[in-house]
Coordinates of C-alpha atoms and ligand atoms in Angstrom, one line a residue:
M21 CA 9.8 25.1 7.2
H22 CA 13.5 24.6 6.9
F23 CA 14.7 21.7 4.8
D24 CA 18.2 20.6 5.0
S25 CA 20.4 19.2 2.4
S26 CA 23.5 17.0 2.8
R27 CA 26.0 15.0 0.9
V28 CA 25.9 11.3 0.2
K29 CA 29.1 9.4 -0.1
S30 CA 28.9 6.4 -2.3
D31 CA 31.6 4.4 -4.1
G32 CA 34.1 7.0 -3.1
K33 CA 32.3 9.8 -4.9
D34 CA 30.6 12.8 -3.3
K35 CA 27.1 13.3 -4.5
K36 CA 24.9 16.3 -3.7
V37 CA 21.5 15.3 -2.6
S38 CA 19.0 18.1 -2.5
L39 CA 15.8 17.6 -0.6
K40 CA 12.8 18.2 -2.8
K41 CA 11.1 21.5 -2.8
K42 CA 7.8 21.7 -1.0
Q43 CA 5.0 20.1 -3.0
T44 CA 1.4 21.1 -2.8
L45 CA -0.9 18.5 -1.4
H46 CA -2.6 17.0 -4.4
F47 CA -5.2 14.8 -2.8
V48 CA -7.3 13.4 -5.6
Y49 CA -11.0 13.7 -5.3
L50 CA -13.6 11.8 -7.3
G51 CA -16.6 14.0 -6.8
S52 CA -16.5 14.3 -3.0
M53 CA -14.6 11.0 -2.6
L54 CA -10.9 10.5 -2.0
E55 CA -8.8 8.4 -4.4
L56 CA -5.8 6.9 -2.7
L57 CA -2.7 5.7 -4.6
N58 CA 0.3 3.5 -3.9
L59 CA 3.7 5.1 -3.5
I60 CA 6.2 3.1 -5.6
G61 CA 9.6 4.6 -6.3
A62 CA 8.9 8.2 -7.1
E63 CA 5.4 7.6 -8.4
L64 CA 1.9 7.7 -6.9
K65 CA -0.1 5.1 -8.9
P66 CA -3.1 2.8 -8.8
A67 CA -2.8 -1.0 -8.6
Q68 CA -1.5 -2.4 -11.9
D69 CA -4.7 -4.4 -12.6
G70 CA -6.8 -1.3 -11.9
H71 CA -8.8 -2.9 -9.0
W72 CA -10.1 -0.8 -6.1
L73 CA -11.5 -1.2 -2.6
D74 CA -14.1 1.0 -0.9
Q75 CA -13.0 3.0 2.0
I76 CA -15.7 3.4 4.7
E77 CA -16.2 5.9 7.5
P78 CA -17.2 3.9 10.6
A79 CA -19.2 6.8 12.2
T80 CA -21.5 7.0 9.2
G81 CA -21.1 3.8 7.2
R82 CA -20.6 6.1 4.2
V83 CA -18.1 5.3 1.4
T84 CA -15.7 8.1 1.5
G85 CA -13.2 7.0 -1.1
R86 CA -11.4 4.2 -2.7
L87 CA -7.9 2.7 -2.4
P88 CA -5.8 0.4 -4.7
R89 CA -6.4 -3.3 -4.3
S90 CA -2.8 -4.1 -4.9
K91 CA -1.5 -7.6 -5.6
K92 CA 1.8 -9.5 -6.1
A93 CA 2.6 -7.5 -9.3
D94 CA 2.6 -4.3 -7.3
V95 CA 4.8 -5.7 -4.6
D96 CA 7.2 -6.9 -7.2
E97 CA 7.3 -3.4 -8.7
A98 CA 7.8 -1.9 -5.2
Y99 CA 10.6 -4.5 -4.5
S100 CA 12.4 -3.4 -7.7
A101 CA 12.3 0.2 -6.7
A102 CA 13.4 -0.6 -3.1
N103 CA 16.2 -2.9 -4.3
E104 CA 17.5 -0.3 -6.7
A105 CA 17.5 2.3 -3.9
F106 CA 19.2 0.1 -1.3
P107 CA 22.9 0.3 -2.4
I108 CA 22.8 4.1 -2.0
W109 CA 20.5 4.4 1.0
S110 CA 22.4 1.8 3.0
V111 CA 25.6 3.8 2.8
T112 CA 24.0 7.2 3.1
P113 CA 25.5 9.0 6.1
I114 CA 23.5 8.6 9.3
E115 CA 23.1 12.4 9.6
H116 CA 21.4 12.5 6.3
R117 CA 19.1 9.6 7.0
A118 CA 18.2 11.3 10.3
A119 CA 17.5 14.6 8.5
C120 CA 15.1 12.9 6.2
L121 CA 13.2 11.4 9.2
R122 CA 13.2 14.7 11.0
N123 CA 11.8 16.4 7.8
L124 CA 9.0 13.9 7.6
A125 CA 8.3 14.4 11.3
A126 CA 8.1 18.2 10.7
L127 CA 5.7 17.6 7.8
I128 CA 3.4 15.6 10.0
K129 CA 3.5 18.4 12.6
Q130 CA 2.8 20.9 9.9
H131 CA -0.2 18.9 8.7
S132 CA -1.4 17.7 12.1
D133 CA -4.9 19.1 11.9
V134 CA -5.7 17.5 8.5
L135 CA -4.1 14.2 9.7
A136 CA -6.1 14.1 12.9
H137 CA -9.3 14.8 11.0
A138 CA -8.5 12.0 8.5
E139 CA -7.6 9.6 11.3
S140 CA -10.8 10.2 13.1
Q141 CA -12.9 9.9 10.0
D142 CA -11.1 6.7 8.8
N143 CA -11.1 4.9 12.2
G144 CA -14.0 6.3 14.2
K145 CA -11.8 7.4 17.0
P146 CA -12.6 10.7 18.8
I147 CA -10.8 13.6 17.1
S148 CA -9.5 14.7 20.5
L149 CA -7.7 11.4 20.8
A150 CA -6.3 11.6 17.2
K151 CA -5.1 15.1 18.0
S152 CA -3.6 14.4 21.4
V153 CA -2.2 10.9 20.9
D154 CA -2.1 9.4 17.4
I155 CA -0.7 12.3 15.3
P156 CA 1.8 13.7 17.9
R157 CA 3.1 10.2 18.5
A158 CA 3.6 9.6 14.8
E159 CA 5.7 12.7 14.7
Q160 CA 7.6 11.6 17.8
N161 CA 8.3 8.1 16.3
L162 CA 10.1 9.7 13.4
A163 CA 11.9 12.3 15.4
Y164 CA 12.9 9.7 18.1
F165 CA 14.5 7.2 15.6
A166 CA 16.3 10.1 13.9
S167 CA 18.0 10.8 17.2
A168 CA 18.3 7.1 18.1
I169 CA 20.2 6.2 15.0
E170 CA 22.7 9.0 15.7
Q171 CA 23.4 7.5 19.1
F172 CA 23.2 3.8 18.1
S173 CA 26.4 1.8 18.7
S174 CA 27.6 -1.7 18.7
E175 CA 30.0 -3.8 20.7
A176 CA 33.7 -4.5 20.6
H177 CA 35.4 -7.4 22.5
I178 CA 39.0 -6.7 23.4
P179 CA 40.8 -9.4 25.4
A180 CA 43.7 -8.5 27.8
G181 CA 47.0 -8.7 26.0
P182 CA 45.2 -8.8 22.7
S183 CA 46.2 -10.7 19.7
H184 CA 42.8 -10.3 18.1
I185 CA 40.0 -7.8 18.5
N186 CA 36.4 -8.5 17.6
Y187 CA 33.8 -6.0 16.8
T188 CA 30.1 -6.2 15.8
H189 CA 29.3 -4.6 12.5
R190 CA 25.5 -3.9 12.4
K191 CA 24.5 -3.7 8.7
P192 CA 21.2 -2.7 7.2
I193 CA 19.3 -5.9 6.2
G194 CA 18.1 -4.9 2.8
V195 CA 14.5 -4.6 1.6
V196 CA 12.1 -5.2 4.6
G197 CA 8.3 -5.4 4.9
C198 CA 6.3 -3.5 7.5
I199 CA 2.7 -4.4 8.0
S200 CA 0.5 -2.5 10.5
P201 CA -3.1 -2.7 11.8
W202 CA -6.1 -0.3 11.9
N203 CA -6.4 0.6 15.5
L204 CA -3.6 3.2 15.7
P205 CA -3.1 3.7 12.0
L206 CA -0.3 6.4 11.5
Y207 CA 1.1 5.8 15.0
L208 CA 1.9 2.1 14.4
F209 CA 2.8 2.6 10.8
T210 CA 5.5 5.2 11.7
W211 CA 6.6 3.1 14.7
K212 CA 7.7 0.4 12.2
I213 CA 9.0 2.4 9.2
A214 CA 11.0 4.9 11.3
P215 CA 13.6 2.4 12.7
A216 CA 13.7 0.4 9.5
L217 CA 14.6 3.5 7.5
A218 CA 16.9 5.0 10.1
A219 CA 18.9 1.7 10.1
G220 CA 19.5 2.0 6.3
N221 CA 16.9 -0.4 5.0
C222 CA 14.5 0.2 2.1
V223 CA 10.9 -0.5 3.1
I224 CA 7.7 -1.8 1.5
A225 CA 5.0 -0.9 4.0
K226 CA 1.3 -1.9 4.0
P227 CA -1.1 -0.1 6.2
S228 CA -4.4 -1.8 7.1
E229 CA -6.9 -1.5 4.2
I230 CA -9.5 -0.5 6.8
T231 CA -7.6 2.7 7.7
P232 CA -5.3 3.7 4.9
V233 CA -5.8 7.4 4.6
T234 CA -3.1 8.9 6.8
A235 CA -0.4 6.5 5.4
W236 CA -1.4 7.7 2.0
M237 CA -1.2 11.3 3.0
L238 CA 2.3 10.6 4.3
S239 CA 3.3 9.0 1.0
Q240 CA 2.9 12.4 -0.6
W241 CA 5.6 13.9 1.6
V242 CA 8.2 11.2 1.4
L243 CA 10.2 12.7 -1.5
E244 CA 9.7 16.2 -0.1
A245 CA 11.3 15.1 3.1
G246 CA 14.4 14.0 1.1
F247 CA 14.0 10.3 0.9
P248 CA 15.4 9.1 -2.4
P249 CA 12.7 7.4 -4.6
G250 CA 12.3 3.7 -3.7
V251 CA 13.5 4.0 -0.1
L252 CA 10.0 4.0 1.2
N253 CA 7.2 2.3 -0.8
I254 CA 3.6 2.2 0.4
V255 CA 1.2 -0.4 -1.1
H256 CA -2.4 -0.6 -0.2
G257 CA -4.8 -3.5 -0.4
L258 CA -6.0 -6.6 1.4
G259 CA -3.9 -8.5 3.9
P260 CA -4.3 -12.0 2.3
E261 CA -3.4 -10.5 -1.1
V262 CA -0.8 -7.7 -0.9
G263 CA 0.2 -8.5 2.7
Q264 CA 0.7 -12.1 1.8
A265 CA 2.7 -11.1 -1.3
I266 CA 5.1 -9.1 0.9
V267 CA 5.5 -11.9 3.4
E268 CA 6.2 -14.5 0.8
H269 CA 8.4 -12.4 -1.4
P270 CA 11.7 -14.4 -1.5
A271 CA 14.0 -11.4 -1.5
I272 CA 12.2 -9.4 1.3
K273 CA 14.5 -10.3 4.2
A274 CA 12.6 -9.2 7.3
I275 CA 8.9 -8.7 8.3
S276 CA 7.8 -6.4 11.1
F277 CA 4.2 -7.2 11.7
T278 CA 1.6 -5.8 14.2
G279 CA -1.9 -7.3 14.2
G280 CA -3.9 -10.3 15.4
T281 CA -2.4 -13.5 16.7
A282 CA -4.0 -15.7 14.1
T283 CA -2.5 -13.5 11.3
G284 CA 0.8 -13.5 13.1
A285 CA 0.8 -17.3 13.3
H286 CA 0.0 -17.5 9.6
I287 CA 2.8 -15.1 8.8
A288 CA 5.2 -17.1 10.9
R289 CA 4.2 -20.3 9.0
T290 CA 5.0 -18.6 5.7
A291 CA 8.1 -16.6 6.6
G292 CA 9.7 -19.0 9.1
P293 CA 10.7 -21.7 6.6
M294 CA 12.1 -18.9 4.4
F295 CA 14.4 -17.9 7.4
K296 CA 13.2 -14.3 7.4
K297 CA 13.8 -12.1 10.4
M298 CA 10.4 -11.6 12.1
S299 CA 9.1 -9.3 14.7
L300 CA 5.5 -10.1 15.6
E301 CA 3.5 -7.8 17.9
L302 CA 0.1 -9.6 18.4
G303 CA -3.0 -9.6 20.5
G304 CA -3.6 -9.2 24.2
K305 CA -6.1 -10.0 27.0
N306 CA -4.5 -7.7 29.5
P307 CA -5.2 -7.9 33.3
A308 CA -5.5 -4.8 35.5
I309 CA -4.8 -6.0 39.1
L310 CA -6.3 -3.8 41.8
F311 CA -5.2 -4.4 45.4
A312 CA -7.2 -3.0 48.3
D313 CA -4.4 -0.6 49.3
C314 CA -4.5 1.2 45.9
D315 CA -5.2 4.9 45.4
F316 CA -8.8 4.2 44.7
E317 CA -9.8 7.3 42.7
K318 CA -6.6 7.2 40.5
A319 CA -7.1 3.5 39.9
L320 CA -10.7 4.0 39.0
Q321 CA -10.2 6.8 36.6
T322 CA -7.3 5.1 34.9
T323 CA -9.0 1.7 34.7
I324 CA -11.9 3.4 32.9
R325 CA -9.4 4.9 30.4
S326 CA -7.4 1.7 30.1
S327 CA -10.5 -0.3 29.4
F328 CA -12.4 2.0 27.0
A329 CA -9.9 4.3 25.3
N330 CA -10.3 4.1 21.5
Q331 CA -13.4 2.0 22.2
G332 CA -11.2 -0.6 23.8
Q333 CA -9.3 -1.0 20.5
I334 CA -5.8 -0.7 21.8
C335 CA -3.7 -3.8 22.1
L336 CA -2.7 -2.5 25.6
C337 CA -6.2 -2.0 26.9
S338 CA -7.2 -3.8 30.1
S339 CA -10.0 -6.3 29.5
R340 CA -9.8 -8.4 32.6
I341 CA -10.2 -6.3 35.8
L342 CA -9.0 -8.3 38.8
I343 CA -10.1 -6.7 42.1
E344 CA -9.2 -7.7 45.7
D345 CA -12.1 -9.0 47.7
A346 CA -12.0 -6.1 50.3
I347 CA -12.8 -3.4 47.7
Y348 CA -14.6 -5.5 45.1
E349 CA -18.2 -4.2 45.6
Q350 CA -17.1 -0.6 46.1
F351 CA -14.9 -0.6 43.0
R352 CA -17.5 -2.4 40.9
D353 CA -20.3 0.0 41.8
A354 CA -18.2 3.1 41.3
L355 CA -16.9 1.8 37.9
V356 CA -20.3 0.7 36.6
S357 CA -21.9 4.0 37.6
K358 CA -19.3 5.9 35.6
V359 CA -19.4 3.5 32.6
K360 CA -23.2 3.9 32.4
R361 CA -22.7 7.6 31.8
M362 CA -20.3 7.0 28.9
I363 CA -22.3 7.5 25.7
P364 CA -20.6 7.1 22.3
G365 CA -20.6 10.3 20.3
D366 CA -19.9 11.7 16.9
P367 CA -16.1 11.2 16.6
M368 CA -15.7 14.5 14.8
L369 CA -17.0 16.6 17.7
S370 CA -14.3 17.9 20.0
D371 CA -16.0 16.9 23.2
T372 CA -16.6 13.3 22.2
K373 CA -14.7 10.8 24.5
M374 CA -15.9 7.6 22.9
G375 CA -16.4 7.1 19.2
A376 CA -17.4 4.4 16.7
V377 CA -15.8 0.9 16.4
V378 CA -13.9 0.5 13.2
S379 CA -16.2 -1.5 10.9
A380 CA -19.5 -3.3 10.6
S381 CA -17.8 -6.7 10.8
H382 CA -15.9 -5.7 13.9
R383 CA -19.0 -4.4 15.5
D384 CA -20.7 -7.7 14.8
K385 CA -17.7 -9.6 16.2
I386 CA -17.9 -7.6 19.4
L387 CA -21.6 -8.2 19.8
G388 CA -21.0 -11.9 19.2
H389 CA -18.6 -12.0 22.1
I390 CA -21.1 -10.2 24.3
Q391 CA -23.8 -12.7 23.4
A392 CA -21.5 -15.7 24.0
A393 CA -20.6 -14.3 27.4
Q394 CA -24.2 -14.2 28.4
L395 CA -24.8 -17.7 27.1
E396 CA -21.8 -18.8 29.3
G397 CA -23.6 -17.4 32.3
A398 CA -21.7 -14.1 32.8
T399 CA -23.7 -11.3 34.5
L400 CA -24.2 -8.2 32.4
L401 CA -23.7 -5.1 34.7
C402 CA -24.1 -2.5 31.9
G403 CA -24.0 -2.0 28.2
G404 CA -24.3 -5.1 26.0
H405 CA -26.0 -3.6 23.0
L406 CA -25.6 -1.3 20.1
A407 CA -25.5 2.3 21.2
E408 CA -27.9 4.8 19.8
A409 CA -26.6 7.0 16.9
P410 CA -25.4 10.2 18.4
N411 CA -26.9 12.4 15.6
D412 CA -28.5 12.1 12.1
R413 CA -25.1 12.2 10.4
C414 CA -24.1 9.0 12.3
E415 CA -27.4 7.2 11.9
K416 CA -25.7 4.3 10.0
G417 CA -22.5 4.3 12.1
Y418 CA -21.0 1.4 14.2
F419 CA -21.6 2.3 17.9
V420 CA -21.4 -0.2 20.7
Q421 CA -22.2 0.5 24.4
P422 CA -19.3 0.2 26.8
T423 CA -20.0 -3.2 28.5
V424 CA -19.1 -4.7 31.9
F425 CA -19.5 -8.3 33.0
E426 CA -19.0 -10.1 36.2
N427 CA -19.3 -13.7 37.3
A428 CA -17.4 -15.1 34.3
G429 CA -14.8 -17.8 35.3
P430 CA -11.2 -17.4 34.1
D431 CA -11.7 -20.2 31.5
C432 CA -14.8 -18.6 29.9
A433 CA -14.4 -17.4 26.4
I434 CA -14.9 -13.8 27.4
N435 CA -11.8 -14.1 29.7
Q436 CA -9.8 -16.0 27.1
E437 CA -10.5 -14.5 23.7
E438 CA -9.5 -11.1 22.6
V439 CA -12.6 -9.0 22.0
F440 CA -10.7 -5.8 21.0
G441 CA -13.7 -3.6 21.8
P442 CA -15.4 -1.8 24.7
V443 CA -16.0 -5.0 26.8
I444 CA -14.4 -5.9 30.2
T445 CA -15.0 -8.4 32.9
L446 CA -14.5 -8.1 36.6
Q447 CA -13.1 -10.9 38.7
R448 CA -12.5 -11.1 42.5
F449 CA -9.3 -12.3 44.1
H450 CA -8.4 -13.0 47.8
S451 CA -4.6 -13.1 47.8
E452 CA -1.5 -12.0 45.9
S453 CA -1.0 -15.6 44.6
E454 CA -4.6 -15.9 43.4
A455 CA -4.2 -12.5 41.6
L456 CA -1.2 -13.9 39.8
Q457 CA -2.9 -17.1 39.0
L458 CA -5.8 -15.3 37.4
A459 CA -3.6 -12.8 35.6
N460 CA -1.6 -15.6 34.1
S461 CA -4.6 -17.8 33.1
S462 CA -4.5 -16.5 29.6
N463 CA -2.6 -17.5 26.4
Y464 CA -1.8 -13.9 25.9
G465 CA 1.0 -11.9 27.6
L466 CA 1.2 -8.4 26.3
A467 CA 0.7 -6.0 29.2
C468 CA -0.6 -5.7 32.8
T469 CA -1.5 -2.9 35.1
I470 CA -0.8 -3.2 38.9
W471 CA -2.5 -1.0 41.5
T472 CA -1.1 -0.9 45.0
Q473 CA 0.7 1.6 47.2
D474 CA 3.1 -1.2 48.3
L475 CA 6.0 -1.1 45.9
G476 CA 7.5 -4.3 47.2
K477 CA 4.2 -6.1 46.3
A478 CA 4.1 -4.3 43.0
H479 CA 7.6 -5.5 42.1
R480 CA 6.8 -9.1 43.2
V481 CA 3.6 -9.1 41.1
A482 CA 5.3 -7.6 38.1
A483 CA 8.0 -10.2 38.3
G484 CA 5.3 -13.0 38.5
V485 CA 3.1 -11.8 35.7
E486 CA 3.7 -13.3 32.3
S487 CA 3.7 -10.1 30.2
G488 CA 6.1 -8.0 28.1
I489 CA 5.0 -4.8 29.8
A490 CA 3.9 -4.1 33.4
W491 CA 2.6 -0.7 34.5
V492 CA 2.5 0.1 38.2
N493 CA 0.0 2.8 39.2
C494 CA -0.2 4.1 35.7
W495 CA -1.2 3.0 32.2
L496 CA 0.1 3.7 28.6
V497 CA 3.0 5.8 29.8
R498 CA 5.6 5.2 27.1
D499 CA 9.3 6.0 26.9
L500 CA 10.3 5.2 23.3
R501 CA 13.7 3.9 24.5
T502 CA 12.1 1.0 26.3
P503 CA 11.6 -2.5 24.9
F504 CA 8.0 -3.1 23.7
G505 CA 6.4 -6.4 23.0
G506 CA 4.6 -9.5 24.4
V507 CA 5.2 -13.0 25.5
K508 CA 3.1 -16.2 24.8
A509 CA 0.5 -15.6 22.1
S510 CA 1.2 -11.8 22.2
G511 CA 4.2 -12.2 20.0
V512 CA 7.9 -12.6 19.6
G513 CA 10.6 -9.9 19.5
R514 CA 10.7 -6.4 20.9
E515 CA 10.2 -3.0 19.3
G516 CA 11.3 0.4 20.6
G517 CA 14.7 1.9 21.3
W518 CA 17.8 -0.2 20.6
S519 CA 15.6 -3.4 20.2
A520 CA 14.1 -2.0 17.0
L521 CA 17.4 -0.9 15.6
Q522 CA 18.9 -4.2 16.5
F523 CA 16.0 -6.0 14.7
F524 CA 16.5 -3.9 11.6
T525 CA 20.2 -4.5 11.4
E526 CA 22.1 -7.7 10.8
P527 CA 25.0 -8.2 13.2
Q528 CA 28.3 -9.5 11.7
N529 CA 31.2 -10.3 14.0
V530 CA 34.5 -9.0 12.5
C531 CA 37.6 -10.5 14.0
V532 CA 40.9 -8.6 13.3
S533 CA 44.3 -10.0 14.0
L534 CA 46.5 -7.4 15.7
T535 CA 49.8 -9.3 15.1
Ligands
NDP872 P1 -5.0 -8.2 11.5 O1 -4.1 -9.3 11.9 O2 -6.3 -8.6 10.8 O3 -4.3 -7.3 10.4 C1 -3.1 -6.6 10.7 C2 -2.4 -6.2 9.4 O4 -2.0 -7.5 8.7 C3 -3.3 -5.5 8.4 O5 -2.6 -4.6 7.6 C4 -3.9 -6.7 7.5 O6 -4.3 -6.2 6.3 C5 -2.6 -7.5 7.4 N1 -2.8 -8.9 7.0 C6 -3.9 -9.7 7.2 N2 -3.7 -10.9 6.7 C7 -2.4 -10.9 6.2 C8 -1.6 -11.9 5.6 N3 -2.0 -13.1 5.3 N4 -0.3 -11.6 5.3 C9 0.1 -10.4 5.6 N5 -0.6 -9.4 6.1 C10 -1.9 -9.6 6.5 O7 -5.2 -7.3 12.7 P2 -6.2 -6.0 12.8 O8 -5.8 -5.0 11.7 O9 -7.6 -6.5 13.0 O10 -5.7 -5.4 14.2 C11 -6.1 -5.7 15.4 C12 -5.2 -6.7 16.1 O11 -3.9 -6.1 16.2 C13 -5.6 -7.0 17.5 O12 -5.4 -8.4 17.7 C14 -4.6 -6.3 18.3 O13 -4.4 -6.8 19.6 C15 -3.4 -6.3 17.5 N6 -2.5 -5.3 17.9 C16 -1.3 -5.6 18.5 C17 -0.4 -4.6 19.0 C18 0.8 -4.9 19.6 O14 1.7 -4.1 19.7 N7 1.0 -6.1 20.2 C19 -0.8 -3.2 18.7 C20 -2.0 -3.0 18.0 C21 -2.8 -4.0 17.6 P3 -5.9 -6.0 6.2 O15 -6.3 -4.9 7.1 O16 -6.0 -5.6 4.8 O17 -6.6 -7.3 6.5

């Protein structure tokens, strides 16, 4: 691999910055168990108070390692390292920052097999999904924001016959916090740190304690990629402890958070009165709206994917399937017959399409939603139970059958609360306006999918749906330049493209007299 070097100009001096030589992976094993460490400054280290958390493989229920249970003292130390690095990193030439991001992207690519294996083991997702989606997208996130920062620009306002000119100076914010969830671990972790670093900030990042391994692997390549010590710090531990310490640290100026709506509300209550910049990407209860004139086969195949990919644990998954009356029975029967054939398998096997859900507590939460739906009178069409272990290795794993309900009213809990698992409901509609009414009868507003061959209708429905994202005749197609985020209880702010770079910079208007 070719590593670049470049020059950093600071305080009028030219300083040669060499990118570190390639390091050997030094994953630490305790017997057959992994021992994860925090990255603080240039050091990989345990939590200051020496406490640990178990790391569990969802497909087997086995403890596979341990991670630091970091606290406020560790965040304080990470803050000192980040704050020390900021004066240089914030004025580091854009080409150099971009080169560091590209180097890290290249290291992800180089280690993509080991990362995919780790992601599948840590999360329970099929290894084929980790290989085709999670790890390539983590690489793309870094590579994309390396290019984006090179193209980023800001505005100037020049009146006719000018006596003054105004321009917007977009400055890095300072030390920022990035907190990410467990469902797409490295994918969402890099989606946050890449724009933050590209824009010249120093970062304290916390991956979910449930799926920390790939972020920890990444932490071993940060210096090798050329980032100066302290620019990116990665602290592991529990949300209410180390996450909370990041959010309430008085000198961390912005929080980029992806996770559940209740956690987002809690973070907003803490960080709001401190006037921190916040981007909150939260939960969803996404409708798929199928009109009778849709391409039936394409809509069917994609709806199965949009409902059950990653065991339904993607914030963009469809969970409320709204079907026009004329095709309701035909679509329901075709869907249920296919879903009945979807059997969860060992995530580590290359032909597995559906794996384990992420934890025992999440499995129990999903089963609780299923039971509550039945008590509310919803009709169970398939699934509804624990799935059989696919093999001896997975005997103690967390497997849930893909589950389909009908006859649940729009106000039922199963149509209102985010399950974040392989559970969907089918509802019937008779008109475009009724479809919209059902789609919008939710507190959430992240994404929707619209299936029709009539693009005029698709446009009208997209305009009427309260969501940050609308897909027409497709799902999960992402162009990283587009704004990404939700409305209502799905969050505030937008990530992606210029939106992310704008979030991670502070605009200052500069007015210059020309006379
Ligand atoms: P959580 O809200 O439980 O956790 C998200 C992250 O926040 C984790 O790193 C967690 O740490 C941390 N955290 C928890 N409590 C606090 C706190 N008080 N202060 C700071 N950080 C805290 O979400 P999940 O991990 O369960 O993820 C699933 C949720 O994420 C779903 O609701 C899903 O819809 C949403 N999501 C939204 C996306 C979007 O783009 N809108 C994309 C993907 C998921 P720990 O794990 O240690 O508890």
